[in-house]
Structure formats: C-alpha cells, structure tokens
Amino acid sequence: MVWVSRVLLRQYGRFMDDLRIYVRGGSGGMGFPRLGGEGGKGGDVWLVAQEKLTLKKIKDRYPKKRFVAGTGSNRELNKAGERLLVARGGIGGCLATNFLPSKGQNQMIHLDLKLIADVGLVGFPNAGKSSLLTKISHATPQIADYAFTTIKPELGTIKYADFKQITVADLPGLIEGAHANKGRGHSFLKHVERTNQLLFVVDVSGFQLASTMPFRTAFETVILLAKELELYKEELRTKPAILAVNKMDLPNAQEKLDEFMEQLQNPCDYMQSLPTGMIPENPVKFKEIVPISTYSGEGIEKIIMCIRKVLDEEAEKKIEDYQRKQIHSLHLSESS
C-alpha cells in the first residue's frame, strides 16, 4: 500500500489546480511636513497571465507563497498579458493624511485553475474513462481495475486525418453528493464548466461505489450524473452530450444494453420509482449513444467520429446564430 501511494504521488504530483498565496500592497512613503513634501505612493501588486505559467511553477518559484504588493479575486484571467489589481498600495504622506503614510492592502487570495478542453469525460469511478482516453488520444493516464485511479484531471488530444485536433479531459470519478463537494466534488466539477461537450461514460452492468452503498443500474447512473451536474450548475444541462456505454465485452452485455436503451427512450416511465432527490428537472438528451469496449476496441472509432461531428454541428449552430443576430440588428437599424 505504501508503494502504491508513492507511485500515485510521483505520477500526479506535478499537476496543481489550487493554490493559496498571500499578497500585500506596499506602504506609502513618509511625507515631510516641514518642507510640504508628500510621500510616494506605495507599490501595487498585479496578477498577470502568462503563457505556460502554471500554479505548480508559481509555487516552485515562490515557495513562501507571499507577494508583498498584490494578486486577483472575482475575475478571470484567460489570456497572456491580462492582469488584475488585487492589493492596492497605500498613499504617501500628504496634507490630507497629516503627512503620515497609509499601509497597503493585504488579504488572502484563492487562485482557482479551471481546465479548458473541448470534451469532458464524466462518470462514476471505474466506468472506464481513463481507458477510453488512452484509446482515443495520446494520453497515458494511470489505469487499474479499482475505483478512484484517477485523482487529478488528465488531458489528451484526438488528432484527425485533416489535422483537426480536439482536446479531451478525463476528470476524476464523481460520487453521489459531488454537487455538495462530497468527495472533493467541486474540485472535479469545476473543470466541466469550460468544456464545449460532455462525454458520459457508464458501465453497462451498473455501478456500486462500496458494499455499503446502493447498486445503481446504468440508467440510474446516467440519471444521477445528470442530477449532480444540474445541482452544481444549471447551465451544464445545456451542453451537448454523448453517451458511451462501456464494457460491452462482458457476458450478457447486449441484453443489458437493450434494456438500458428502452429506459433511455422512455425515461419518465422508469424514473417514477427513483427517489425525488435523484430525478433531474430535465433528462439528458444525448446527441449520440455509442456502445463501446475499451478492452476489445468496439465502438472506439465511432466515438471518435461522433465527438468531431457534434462539435462541428455546435460550431455551425453558433455561426448561424451570430449571423441571424447580425441580420436582425441590421434590419432594426434600417427600420429606424
């Protein structure tokens, strides 16, 4: 067990998506009342986005995590060069302050990194998300036949024949209650926010987190995942979604798949037996449902094509919506 822990630390210890640092603006310079001189303004501290700068590099470069004079809060920094004033320096001594300098602002700041990916893999532990990522991209996440193998997000890239590239994020497995931060749910769910598409991965045979937890069928798994996403942030329901039904190489998989497909086609008929807290306001409508086996390779090429197809369709829809708005605004300006 000790050996496994050391391996996990070495494998994932370089990734960091959460860092707390201390910042303080510089104090203003002392004023000279006899000469009527005002002290200089204290220095500000700014947070500036840079390419290839990670939270891990910040921590390594500044191990004390203290910055005397600034850092950011309620705004996102998405492009290189963007900056945000987070700790303002104190003003220098002047007549208004009786020539006494004021101290700079100081506060604790929580930096939060959210991955940006085209596709986010969503599922419960041991559904086969990491195995699927290795099949469709060049990523090499750790894989094992027990739950919670993935403990940090892993990024992979699908490369197509026309040189189109699509990034896919394998997120750590969610559990029931993830929306309330159970099992560090918020640390995982935040990375779903910036994905353009969701790829649900479920075990065709169902899922049970532990012997003390209830067994969930494949249908219940989808319903639970949809509910967790909805409770965390309602707008996640609007993201286009694909469903990969994994482990089709197992015995009786086709029989279970047929039952599952019937439930998905008529969800309201089967959700009535579920507890009210499990039922999402609107069932997920999948753009594509693909049976796969990450073991035999069944359905892998189809999933790769479906991911591209749905992303292209959504991009075209956005272009059409933009053109429609432009035409509408043009007509309004002409009529006025």
GROMACS .gro file of C-alpha atoms in nm:
model
  336
    1MET     CA    1   0.000   0.000   0.000
    2VAL     CA    2   0.284   0.239   0.076
    3TRP     CA    3   0.440   0.160  -0.259
    4VAL     CA    4   0.115   0.243  -0.444
    5SER     CA    5   0.084   0.576  -0.262
    6ARG     CA    6   0.436   0.673  -0.367
    7VAL     CA    7   0.364   0.585  -0.728
    8LEU     CA    8   0.047   0.796  -0.730
    9LEU     CA    9   0.235   1.089  -0.581
   10ARG     CA   10   0.508   1.066  -0.841
   11GLN     CA   11   0.259   1.024  -1.124
   12TYR     CA   12   0.026   1.311  -1.037
   13GLY     CA   13   0.229   1.530  -0.801
   14ARG     CA   14   0.327   1.773  -1.081
   15PHE     CA   15  -0.032   1.880  -1.151
   16MET     CA   16  -0.178   2.156  -0.937
   17ASP     CA   17  -0.513   2.332  -0.984
   18ASP     CA   18  -0.547   2.504  -0.647
   19LEU     CA   19  -0.308   2.743  -0.469
   20ARG     CA   20  -0.339   2.994  -0.186
   21ILE     CA   21  -0.096   3.287  -0.173
   22TYR     CA   22  -0.053   3.594   0.048
   23VAL     CA   23  -0.033   3.940  -0.109
   24ARG     CA   24   0.019   4.290   0.032
   25GLY     CA   25   0.038   4.630  -0.134
   26GLY     CA   26   0.339   4.844  -0.049
   27SER     CA   27   0.308   5.114   0.216
   28GLY     CA   28   0.326   5.476   0.109
   29GLY     CA   29   0.645   5.676   0.162
   30MET     CA   30   0.686   5.910   0.458
   31GLY     CA   31   0.591   6.274   0.395
   32PHE     CA   32   0.793   6.577   0.512
   33PRO     CA   33   0.552   6.832   0.664
   34ARG     CA   34   0.822   7.096   0.724
   35LEU     CA   35   0.903   7.108   0.356
   36GLY     CA   36   0.548   7.037   0.236
   37GLY     CA   37   0.672   6.723   0.063
   38GLU     CA   38   0.434   6.431   0.001
   39GLY     CA   39   0.547   6.074   0.034
   40GLY     CA   40   0.546   5.848  -0.271
   41LYS     CA   41   0.256   5.608  -0.335
   42GLY     CA   42   0.315   5.251  -0.227
   43GLY     CA   43   0.356   4.986  -0.493
   44ASP     CA   44   0.057   4.786  -0.625
   45VAL     CA   45   0.064   4.413  -0.679
   46TRP     CA   46  -0.084   4.283  -1.003
   47LEU     CA   47  -0.168   3.934  -1.121
   48VAL     CA   48  -0.056   3.897  -1.483
   49ALA     CA   49  -0.146   3.598  -1.701
   50GLN     CA   50   0.147   3.440  -1.886
   51GLU     CA   51   0.165   3.157  -2.136
   52LYS     CA   52   0.291   2.826  -1.996
   53LEU     CA   53   0.281   2.960  -1.640
   54THR     CA   54   0.119   2.704  -1.409
   55LEU     CA   55   0.027   2.714  -1.042
   56LYS     CA   56   0.295   2.448  -0.986
   57LYS     CA   57   0.561   2.678  -1.135
   58ILE     CA   58   0.440   2.968  -0.920
   59LYS     CA   59   0.470   2.753  -0.608
   60ASP     CA   60   0.816   2.626  -0.707
   61ARG     CA   61   0.939   2.975  -0.791
   62TYR     CA   62   0.792   3.135  -0.479
   63PRO     CA   63   0.784   2.860  -0.213
   64LYS     CA   64   0.677   3.104   0.062
   65LYS     CA   65   0.371   3.198  -0.147
   66ARG     CA   66   0.394   3.557  -0.025
   67PHE     CA   67   0.381   3.862  -0.254
   68VAL     CA   68   0.427   4.197  -0.086
   69ALA     CA   69   0.219   4.436  -0.307
   70GLY     CA   70  -0.100   4.247  -0.498
   71THR     CA   71  -0.297   3.944  -0.659
   72GLY     CA   72  -0.651   3.870  -0.808
   73SER     CA   73  -1.004   3.774  -0.692
   74ASN     CA   74  -1.351   3.797  -0.856
   75ARG     CA   75  -1.243   3.798  -1.224
   76GLU     CA   76  -1.092   3.550  -1.468
   77LEU     CA   77  -0.755   3.588  -1.638
   78ASN     CA   78  -0.775   3.392  -1.961
   79LYS     CA   79  -0.517   3.544  -2.195
   80ALA     CA   80  -0.149   3.624  -2.171
   81GLY     CA   81  -0.099   3.979  -2.052
   82GLU     CA   82  -0.434   4.015  -1.877
   83ARG     CA   83  -0.392   4.148  -1.527
   84LEU     CA   84  -0.599   4.231  -1.221
   85LEU     CA   85  -0.523   4.467  -0.934
   86VAL     CA   86  -0.572   4.276  -0.609
   87ALA     CA   87  -0.380   4.469  -0.344
   88ARG     CA   88  -0.353   4.845  -0.376
   89GLY     CA   89  -0.052   5.024  -0.232
   90GLY     CA   90  -0.100   5.284   0.041
   91ILE     CA   91  -0.085   5.655  -0.040
   92GLY     CA   92   0.212   5.859   0.071
   93GLY     CA   93   0.209   6.112   0.350
   94CYS     CA   94   0.037   6.437   0.249
   95LEU     CA   95  -0.160   6.725   0.393
   96ALA     CA   96  -0.482   6.521   0.393
   97THR     CA   97  -0.316   6.246   0.600
   98ASN     CA   98  -0.117   6.476   0.824
   99PHE     CA   99   0.188   6.368   0.621
  100LEU     CA  100   0.163   6.012   0.752
  101PRO     CA  101   0.176   5.728   0.500
  102SER     CA  102  -0.100   5.468   0.481
  103LYS     CA  103  -0.040   5.096   0.466
  104GLY     CA  104  -0.104   4.891   0.156
  105GLN     CA  105  -0.395   4.650   0.132
  106ASN     CA  106  -0.339   4.290   0.240
  107GLN     CA  107  -0.557   3.985   0.201
  108MET     CA  108  -0.554   3.612   0.139
  109ILE     CA  109  -0.639   3.519  -0.220
  110HIS     CA  110  -0.760   3.186  -0.354
  111LEU     CA  111  -0.636   3.112  -0.707
  112ASP     CA  112  -0.854   2.862  -0.891
  113LEU     CA  113  -0.748   2.694  -1.217
  114LYS     CA  114  -1.018   2.560  -1.449
  115LEU     CA  115  -0.908   2.346  -1.740
  116ILE     CA  116  -1.020   2.443  -2.089
  117ALA     CA  117  -1.098   2.140  -2.307
  118ASP     CA  118  -1.326   2.061  -2.599
  119VAL     CA  119  -1.465   1.749  -2.433
  120GLY     CA  120  -1.501   1.649  -2.069
  121LEU     CA  121  -1.534   1.283  -1.969
  122VAL     CA  122  -1.797   1.245  -1.695
  123GLY     CA  123  -1.874   0.930  -1.499
  124PHE     CA  124  -1.855   0.744  -1.172
  125PRO     CA  125  -1.528   0.577  -1.065
  126ASN     CA  126  -1.416   0.271  -1.261
  127ALA     CA  127  -1.650   0.340  -1.553
  128GLY     CA  128  -1.356   0.323  -1.794
  129LYS     CA  129  -1.294   0.694  -1.860
  130SER     CA  130  -0.915   0.669  -1.838
  131SER     CA  131  -0.912   0.360  -2.060
  132LEU     CA  132  -1.125   0.543  -2.315
  133LEU     CA  133  -0.892   0.842  -2.309
  134THR     CA  134  -0.594   0.622  -2.393
  135LYS     CA  135  -0.787   0.466  -2.682
  136ILE     CA  136  -0.894   0.790  -2.845
  137SER     CA  137  -0.589   1.009  -2.774
  138HIS     CA  138  -0.219   1.002  -2.695
  139ALA     CA  139  -0.267   1.049  -2.319
  140THR     CA  140  -0.129   0.787  -2.080
  141PRO     CA  141  -0.329   0.812  -1.756
  142GLN     CA  142  -0.289   0.553  -1.482
  143ILE     CA  143  -0.536   0.268  -1.524
  144ALA     CA  144  -0.637  -0.007  -1.280
  145ASP     CA  145  -0.942  -0.223  -1.206
  146TYR     CA  146  -1.034  -0.039  -0.888
  147ALA     CA  147  -1.217   0.287  -0.824
  148PHE     CA  148  -1.052   0.627  -0.784
  149THR     CA  149  -0.747   0.550  -1.001
  150THR     CA  150  -0.768   0.899  -1.150
  151ILE     CA  151  -0.707   1.157  -0.879
  152LYS     CA  152  -0.619   1.457  -1.098
  153PRO     CA  153  -0.758   1.569  -1.436
  154GLU     CA  154  -0.574   1.426  -1.736
  155LEU     CA  155  -0.570   1.588  -2.081
  156GLY     CA  156  -0.546   1.406  -2.412
  157THR     CA  157  -0.567   1.513  -2.777
  158ILE     CA  158  -0.758   1.344  -3.058
  159LYS     CA  159  -0.583   1.401  -3.392
  160TYR     CA  160  -0.781   1.362  -3.713
  161ALA     CA  161  -0.664   1.295  -4.069
  162ASP     CA  162  -0.735   1.657  -4.173
  163PHE     CA  163  -0.509   1.776  -3.887
  164LYS     CA  164  -0.803   1.885  -3.673
  165GLN     CA  165  -0.720   1.841  -3.302
  166ILE     CA  166  -0.969   1.806  -3.017
  167THR     CA  167  -0.870   1.815  -2.650
  168VAL     CA  168  -1.033   1.574  -2.408
  169ALA     CA  169  -1.022   1.600  -2.028
  170ASP     CA  170  -1.054   1.287  -1.814
  171LEU     CA  171  -1.196   1.409  -1.484
  172PRO     CA  172  -1.171   1.211  -1.159
  173GLY     CA  173  -1.478   0.996  -1.093
  174LEU     CA  174  -1.774   1.168  -0.933
  175ILE     CA  175  -1.977   1.022  -0.647
  176GLU     CA  176  -2.328   1.083  -0.522
  177GLY     CA  177  -2.329   1.419  -0.346
  178ALA     CA  178  -2.050   1.566  -0.561
  179HIS     CA  179  -2.254   1.884  -0.614
  180ALA     CA  180  -2.228   1.945  -0.236
  181ASN     CA  181  -1.849   1.893  -0.258
  182LYS     CA  182  -1.869   1.538  -0.127
  183GLY     CA  183  -1.556   1.351  -0.230
  184ARG     CA  184  -1.395   1.681  -0.340
  185GLY     CA  185  -1.674   1.711  -0.596
  186HIS     CA  186  -1.627   2.082  -0.661
  187SER     CA  187  -1.258   2.029  -0.738
  188PHE     CA  188  -1.364   1.793  -1.018
  189LEU     CA  189  -1.685   1.956  -1.137
  190LYS     CA  190  -1.525   2.298  -1.190
  191HIS     CA  191  -1.329   2.156  -1.484
  192VAL     CA  192  -1.655   2.063  -1.662
  193GLU     CA  193  -1.762   2.429  -1.678
  194ARG     CA  194  -1.533   2.523  -1.968
  195THR     CA  195  -1.575   2.215  -2.183
  196ASN     CA  196  -1.778   2.251  -2.503
  197GLN     CA  197  -1.914   1.898  -2.489
  198LEU     CA  198  -1.976   1.630  -2.227
  199LEU     CA  199  -1.899   1.264  -2.284
  200PHE     CA  200  -2.080   1.047  -2.030
  201VAL     CA  201  -1.912   0.711  -1.970
  202VAL     CA  202  -2.114   0.442  -1.791
  203ASP     CA  203  -2.071   0.072  -1.719
  204VAL     CA  204  -2.343  -0.126  -1.900
  205SER     CA  205  -2.365  -0.358  -1.597
  206GLY     CA  206  -2.420  -0.076  -1.348
  207PHE     CA  207  -2.210   0.058  -1.062
  208GLN     CA  208  -2.163   0.024  -0.687
  209LEU     CA  209  -1.914   0.251  -0.511
  210ALA     CA  210  -1.888   0.035  -0.198
  211SER     CA  211  -2.064  -0.257  -0.031
  212THR     CA  212  -2.243  -0.012   0.198
  213MET     CA  213  -2.369   0.194  -0.098
  214PRO     CA  214  -2.671   0.106  -0.314
  215PHE     CA  215  -2.617  -0.060  -0.650
  216ARG     CA  216  -2.703   0.166  -0.943
  217THR     CA  217  -2.804   0.036  -1.286
  218ALA     CA  218  -2.668   0.200  -1.599
  219PHE     CA  219  -2.991   0.400  -1.629
  220GLU     CA  220  -2.977   0.516  -1.267
  221THR     CA  221  -2.611   0.608  -1.318
  222VAL     CA  222  -2.699   0.842  -1.605
  223ILE     CA  223  -2.984   0.997  -1.405
  224LEU     CA  224  -2.757   1.051  -1.104
  225LEU     CA  225  -2.480   1.207  -1.313
  226ALA     CA  226  -2.730   1.442  -1.476
  227LYS     CA  227  -2.866   1.541  -1.135
  228GLU     CA  228  -2.519   1.607  -0.991
  229LEU     CA  229  -2.431   1.834  -1.284
  230GLU     CA  230  -2.766   2.013  -1.261
  231LEU     CA  231  -2.731   2.078  -0.887
  232TYR     CA  232  -2.375   2.204  -0.927
  233LYS     CA  233  -2.455   2.449  -1.208
  234GLU     CA  234  -2.778   2.453  -1.408
  235GLU     CA  235  -2.618   2.577  -1.731
  236LEU     CA  236  -2.428   2.248  -1.758
  237ARG     CA  237  -2.757   2.097  -1.873
  238THR     CA  238  -2.735   2.294  -2.196
  239LYS     CA  239  -2.403   2.145  -2.303
  240PRO     CA  240  -2.425   1.890  -2.586
  241ALA     CA  241  -2.366   1.539  -2.457
  242ILE     CA  242  -2.267   1.199  -2.594
  243LEU     CA  243  -2.312   0.872  -2.406
  244ALA     CA  244  -2.053   0.594  -2.422
  245VAL     CA  245  -2.187   0.265  -2.283
  246ASN     CA  246  -1.872   0.078  -2.183
  247LYS     CA  247  -1.774  -0.284  -2.112
  248MET     CA  248  -1.974  -0.437  -2.395
  249ASP     CA  249  -1.728  -0.727  -2.397
  250LEU     CA  250  -1.873  -0.865  -2.070
  251PRO     CA  251  -2.127  -1.153  -2.059
  252ASN     CA  252  -2.494  -1.056  -2.113
  253ALA     CA  253  -2.385  -0.703  -2.211
  254GLN     CA  254  -2.613  -0.689  -2.517
  255GLU     CA  255  -2.917  -0.790  -2.311
  256LYS     CA  256  -2.841  -0.521  -2.056
  257LEU     CA  257  -2.783  -0.267  -2.332
  258ASP     CA  258  -3.124  -0.339  -2.487
  259GLU     CA  259  -3.293  -0.282  -2.152
  260PHE     CA  260  -3.089   0.035  -2.099
  261MET     CA  261  -3.182   0.176  -2.440
  262GLU     CA  262  -3.552   0.115  -2.371
  263GLN     CA  263  -3.520   0.308  -2.044
  264LEU     CA  264  -3.341   0.597  -2.215
  265GLN     CA  265  -3.610   0.620  -2.484
  266ASN     CA  266  -3.887   0.638  -2.222
  267PRO     CA  267  -3.714   0.786  -1.915
  268CYS     CA  268  -4.031   0.915  -1.747
  269ASP     CA  269  -4.170   0.561  -1.728
  270TYR     CA  270  -3.870   0.442  -1.529
  271MET     CA  271  -3.782   0.746  -1.315
  272GLN     CA  272  -4.103   0.723  -1.112
  273SER     CA  273  -3.951   0.453  -0.891
  274LEU     CA  274  -3.648   0.667  -0.808
  275PRO     CA  275  -3.623   0.895  -0.502
  276THR     CA  276  -3.729   1.252  -0.579
  277GLY     CA  277  -3.382   1.384  -0.495
  278MET     CA  278  -3.231   1.172  -0.772
  279ILE     CA  279  -3.452   1.296  -1.055
  280PRO     CA  280  -3.319   1.588  -1.266
  281GLU     CA  281  -3.562   1.856  -1.382
  282ASN     CA  282  -3.492   1.763  -1.743
  283PRO     CA  283  -3.347   1.426  -1.851
  284VAL     CA  284  -3.028   1.444  -2.054
  285LYS     CA  285  -3.086   1.425  -2.429
  286PHE     CA  286  -2.781   1.264  -2.583
  287LYS     CA  287  -2.671   1.363  -2.933
  288GLU     CA  288  -2.527   1.014  -2.980
  289ILE     CA  289  -2.531   0.688  -2.782
  290VAL     CA  290  -2.242   0.455  -2.864
  291PRO     CA  291  -2.183   0.106  -2.716
  292ILE     CA  292  -1.809   0.058  -2.667
  293SER     CA  293  -1.548  -0.169  -2.515
  294THR     CA  294  -1.217  -0.017  -2.418
  295TYR     CA  295  -1.091  -0.376  -2.384
  296SER     CA  296  -1.181  -0.507  -2.732
  297GLY     CA  297  -1.187  -0.171  -2.912
  298GLU     CA  298  -1.553  -0.199  -3.011
  299GLY     CA  299  -1.708   0.139  -3.093
  300ILE     CA  300  -1.388   0.341  -3.040
  301GLU     CA  301  -1.364   0.472  -3.396
  302LYS     CA  302  -1.734   0.560  -3.390
  303ILE     CA  303  -1.691   0.758  -3.067
  304ILE     CA  304  -1.401   0.950  -3.222
  305MET     CA  305  -1.616   1.040  -3.523
  306CYS     CA  306  -1.919   1.131  -3.308
  307ILE     CA  307  -1.713   1.369  -3.094
  308ARG     CA  308  -1.599   1.553  -3.407
  309LYS     CA  309  -1.947   1.553  -3.561
  310VAL     CA  310  -2.120   1.702  -3.256
  311LEU     CA  311  -1.854   1.969  -3.203
  312ASP     CA  312  -1.872   2.070  -3.570
  313GLU     CA  313  -2.253   2.089  -3.554
  314GLU     CA  314  -2.240   2.309  -3.245
  315ALA     CA  315  -1.983   2.537  -3.407
  316GLU     CA  316  -2.201   2.574  -3.717
  317LYS     CA  317  -2.502   2.649  -3.496
  318LYS     CA  318  -2.312   2.928  -3.319
  319ILE     CA  319  -2.212   3.077  -3.653
  320GLU     CA  320  -2.573   3.066  -3.776
  321ASP     CA  321  -2.698   3.224  -3.452
  322TYR     CA  322  -2.440   3.502  -3.486
  323GLN     CA  323  -2.535   3.568  -3.848
  324ARG     CA  324  -2.903   3.570  -3.756
  325LYS     CA  325  -2.842   3.828  -3.483
  326GLN     CA  326  -2.636   4.041  -3.722
  327ILE     CA  327  -2.914   4.037  -3.982
  328HIS     CA  328  -3.173   4.117  -3.716
  329SER     CA  329  -2.975   4.412  -3.584
  330LEU     CA  330  -2.922   4.534  -3.943
  331HIS     CA  331  -3.297   4.526  -4.009
  332LEU     CA  332  -3.362   4.718  -3.688
  333SER     CA  333  -3.113   4.989  -3.782
  334GLU     CA  334  -3.263   5.021  -4.132
  335SER     CA  335  -3.620   5.047  -4.000
  336SER     CA  336  -3.521   5.320  -3.756
   0.00000   0.00000   0.00000
